[in-house]
């Protein structure tokens, strides 16, 4: 069950290690955030980060059942209640108390690279600030030995044609350094960019 603060409700999705062949979904609230329901065979499926029938799950069909569960942002979004998170996902927003019944993410700063300009609270808000905004979140590292899709590194450089930059690029290329040490790279003429 899933505790919603008032009662225990039946979770329609499965946790890691449970059979998800009938639910076809993984419970983000019970430790399966970001996971997919993968089928082993006709009678068993479970929630996992990945499934590789050639290496780690030999003998599994690895058929995907349902959709991969989303990672929930640890903070609330603009206009949403932040009474439980005490932080906001939108830049320039803060978790502010409106009254006895509502605490929400409201714009408090006009944020730029160089300056933060305060934005007055809407009329009628009590104004106690419980937290600010967070724009970056750490995602858990892949499990040891897990295949990592999309982990290539593409690099580029812009050079001015017929300048010393061409010679520097040639040295980097010869030594497999700089952008040429990346999985893939491209060189652009800066006069075209």
Short mmCIF file of C-alpha atoms in Angstrom, two decimals:
data_model
loop_
_atom_site.label_atom_id
_atom_site.label_comp_id
_atom_site.label_asym_id
_atom_site.label_seq_id
_atom_site.Cartn_x
_atom_site.Cartn_y
_atom_site.Cartn_z
CA UNK A 1 0.00 0.00 0.00
CA UNK A 2 0.97 3.66 -0.31
CA UNK A 3 0.48 6.00 2.64
CA UNK A 4 -1.04 9.29 1.44
CA UNK A 5 -0.88 10.97 4.87
CA UNK A 6 -4.40 9.98 5.86
CA UNK A 7 -4.85 6.35 4.84
CA UNK A 8 -3.17 3.40 3.21
CA UNK A 9 -4.17 3.12 -0.46
CA UNK A 10 -3.53 0.26 -2.85
CA UNK A 11 -0.65 1.08 -5.21
CA UNK A 12 -1.72 0.27 -8.78
CA UNK A 13 1.92 -0.25 -9.80
CA UNK A 14 4.63 -2.71 -8.73
CA UNK A 15 7.81 -2.13 -6.73
CA UNK A 16 11.23 -3.50 -7.72
CA UNK A 17 11.28 -7.25 -7.17
CA UNK A 18 7.50 -7.63 -7.45
CA UNK A 19 5.78 -9.17 -10.45
CA UNK A 20 4.60 -6.41 -12.80
CA UNK A 21 3.23 -8.65 -15.57
CA UNK A 22 -0.35 -7.65 -14.70
CA UNK A 23 0.20 -4.02 -13.55
CA UNK A 24 2.61 -3.18 -16.41
CA UNK A 25 3.90 -0.22 -14.41
CA UNK A 26 6.51 0.52 -11.75
CA UNK A 27 5.82 2.44 -8.53
CA UNK A 28 7.85 5.62 -8.23
CA UNK A 29 6.68 6.01 -4.63
CA UNK A 30 7.99 2.54 -3.69
CA UNK A 31 11.53 2.75 -5.07
CA UNK A 32 11.02 2.11 -8.79
CA UNK A 33 11.29 5.70 -10.09
CA UNK A 34 12.84 5.69 -13.54
CA UNK A 35 12.37 1.94 -13.94
CA UNK A 36 10.69 -0.08 -16.67
CA UNK A 37 8.66 -3.28 -16.34
CA UNK A 38 10.58 -6.00 -18.24
CA UNK A 39 9.20 -9.45 -19.00
CA UNK A 40 11.25 -12.52 -18.15
CA UNK A 41 8.82 -15.03 -19.61
CA UNK A 42 5.15 -15.74 -19.88
CA UNK A 43 4.58 -15.76 -16.10
CA UNK A 44 7.02 -13.21 -14.64
CA UNK A 45 8.08 -9.60 -15.17
CA UNK A 46 9.69 -7.13 -12.80
CA UNK A 47 10.77 -3.51 -12.59
CA UNK A 48 14.41 -2.83 -13.43
CA UNK A 49 16.61 -0.01 -14.71
CA UNK A 50 17.54 -1.99 -17.81
CA UNK A 51 17.30 -5.47 -19.27
CA UNK A 52 19.91 -7.09 -21.50
CA UNK A 53 18.97 -10.63 -22.57
CA UNK A 54 22.45 -11.19 -24.01
CA UNK A 55 24.50 -10.28 -20.93
CA UNK A 56 22.89 -9.62 -17.56
CA UNK A 57 19.44 -11.23 -17.96
CA UNK A 58 20.21 -14.30 -20.07
CA UNK A 59 17.06 -16.26 -20.77
CA UNK A 60 14.80 -13.21 -20.38
CA UNK A 61 12.67 -11.89 -23.25
CA UNK A 62 13.29 -8.33 -21.95
CA UNK A 63 10.01 -7.25 -23.56
CA UNK A 64 8.96 -3.83 -22.25
CA UNK A 65 5.54 -3.81 -20.59
CA UNK A 66 3.92 -0.39 -20.19
CA UNK A 67 5.85 2.85 -19.93
CA UNK A 68 9.04 3.68 -17.99
CA UNK A 69 8.21 5.42 -14.70
CA UNK A 70 9.25 9.07 -14.61
CA UNK A 71 11.62 10.51 -12.02
CA UNK A 72 9.66 12.95 -9.93
CA UNK A 73 11.31 16.32 -9.42
CA UNK A 74 12.24 16.75 -5.75
CA UNK A 75 10.79 20.28 -5.77
CA UNK A 76 7.41 21.72 -6.70
CA UNK A 77 6.62 23.63 -9.91
CA UNK A 78 5.34 27.20 -10.29
CA UNK A 79 1.78 27.52 -9.05
CA UNK A 80 1.87 24.21 -7.19
CA UNK A 81 1.79 23.58 -3.46
CA UNK A 82 5.25 23.31 -1.91
CA UNK A 83 4.07 22.61 1.65
CA UNK A 84 5.88 19.23 1.60
CA UNK A 85 8.94 20.03 -0.56
CA UNK A 86 9.77 23.58 0.66
CA UNK A 87 11.49 24.27 -2.68
CA UNK A 88 10.59 25.20 -6.26
CA UNK A 89 11.84 23.83 -9.58
CA UNK A 90 11.44 27.09 -11.51
CA UNK A 91 14.20 29.68 -11.53
CA UNK A 92 13.25 32.81 -9.61
CA UNK A 93 10.43 31.14 -7.67
CA UNK A 94 10.27 30.61 -3.91
CA UNK A 95 8.12 28.50 -1.64
CA UNK A 96 6.02 31.10 0.19
CA UNK A 97 3.15 30.87 2.68
CA UNK A 98 -0.03 32.49 1.34
CA UNK A 99 -2.31 31.76 4.29
CA UNK A 100 -3.27 28.99 6.72
CA UNK A 101 -4.46 26.75 3.89
CA UNK A 102 -1.96 27.25 1.04
CA UNK A 103 1.79 27.40 0.58
CA UNK A 104 2.96 27.63 -3.02
CA UNK A 105 5.70 28.40 -5.51
CA UNK A 106 5.47 32.06 -6.48
CA UNK A 107 7.85 34.32 -8.43
CA UNK A 108 10.04 36.28 -6.01
CA UNK A 109 13.07 37.11 -8.18
CA UNK A 110 13.68 38.19 -11.76
CA UNK A 111 16.87 36.15 -12.19
CA UNK A 112 19.52 36.73 -14.86
CA UNK A 113 23.14 35.73 -15.18
CA UNK A 114 24.28 38.99 -13.62
CA UNK A 115 21.60 40.16 -11.24
CA UNK A 116 18.60 39.16 -9.14
CA UNK A 117 15.78 41.71 -8.99
CA UNK A 118 13.20 41.14 -6.23
CA UNK A 119 9.61 40.70 -7.39
CA UNK A 120 6.89 41.76 -4.94
CA UNK A 121 4.58 39.04 -3.66
CA UNK A 122 0.99 39.03 -4.88
CA UNK A 123 -1.43 41.00 -2.71
CA UNK A 124 -2.84 39.00 0.19
CA UNK A 125 0.14 36.65 0.68
CA UNK A 126 1.38 36.26 4.26
CA UNK A 127 4.96 36.07 2.94
CA UNK A 128 6.94 33.58 5.06
CA UNK A 129 9.58 32.14 2.72
CA UNK A 130 10.17 28.40 3.31
CA UNK A 131 12.71 27.84 0.53
CA UNK A 132 14.01 28.96 -2.84
CA UNK A 133 14.50 27.38 -6.25
CA UNK A 134 16.79 24.60 -7.37
CA UNK A 135 17.69 24.20 -11.01
CA UNK A 136 20.00 21.18 -10.93
CA UNK A 137 19.44 17.74 -9.48
CA UNK A 138 21.82 14.84 -9.09
CA UNK A 139 20.61 11.62 -10.67
CA UNK A 140 21.79 8.33 -9.23
CA UNK A 141 24.72 6.75 -11.05
CA UNK A 142 24.13 3.73 -13.27
CA UNK A 143 24.45 0.37 -11.55
CA UNK A 144 27.87 -1.30 -11.87
CA UNK A 145 28.07 -3.08 -15.21
CA UNK A 146 24.85 -1.49 -16.48
CA UNK A 147 24.86 -0.47 -20.13
CA UNK A 148 24.66 3.29 -20.45
CA UNK A 149 22.72 4.52 -23.45
CA UNK A 150 23.75 7.84 -24.93
CA UNK A 151 27.02 8.24 -23.07
CA UNK A 152 29.04 9.61 -25.95
CA UNK A 153 30.68 13.01 -25.81
CA UNK A 154 30.43 15.29 -28.86
CA UNK A 155 32.81 18.26 -29.01
CA UNK A 156 33.28 21.08 -31.48
CA UNK A 157 35.52 24.06 -32.09
CA UNK A 158 35.29 27.14 -34.27
CA UNK A 159 38.46 28.35 -35.97
CA UNK A 160 39.24 31.42 -38.02
CA UNK A 161 40.38 30.24 -41.49
CA UNK A 162 43.94 31.13 -42.53
CA UNK A 163 44.93 32.01 -38.96
CA UNK A 164 47.15 30.48 -36.27
CA UNK A 165 44.05 28.64 -35.05
CA UNK A 166 44.39 26.20 -37.98
CA UNK A 167 47.89 25.19 -36.80
CA UNK A 168 46.66 24.75 -33.21
CA UNK A 169 43.80 22.57 -34.45
CA UNK A 170 46.25 20.44 -36.48
CA UNK A 171 48.41 19.83 -33.39
CA UNK A 172 45.36 18.85 -31.31
CA UNK A 173 44.20 16.49 -34.06
CA UNK A 174 47.67 14.89 -34.42
CA UNK A 175 47.85 14.31 -30.64
CA UNK A 176 44.23 13.17 -30.33
CA UNK A 177 43.76 15.98 -27.79
CA UNK A 178 41.14 18.63 -27.11
CA UNK A 179 37.97 18.05 -29.12
CA UNK A 180 39.63 15.12 -30.91
CA UNK A 181 39.69 13.14 -27.65
CA UNK A 182 35.88 13.14 -27.64
CA UNK A 183 33.75 10.32 -29.08
CA UNK A 184 32.86 12.53 -32.05
CA UNK A 185 33.84 16.07 -33.05
CA UNK A 186 33.39 18.77 -35.67
CA UNK A 187 35.35 21.85 -36.70
CA UNK A 188 33.50 24.94 -37.92
CA UNK A 189 34.83 28.08 -39.58
CA UNK A 190 34.14 30.96 -37.22
CA UNK A 191 33.40 33.36 -40.07
CA UNK A 192 30.37 31.17 -40.92
CA UNK A 193 29.00 31.03 -37.39
#
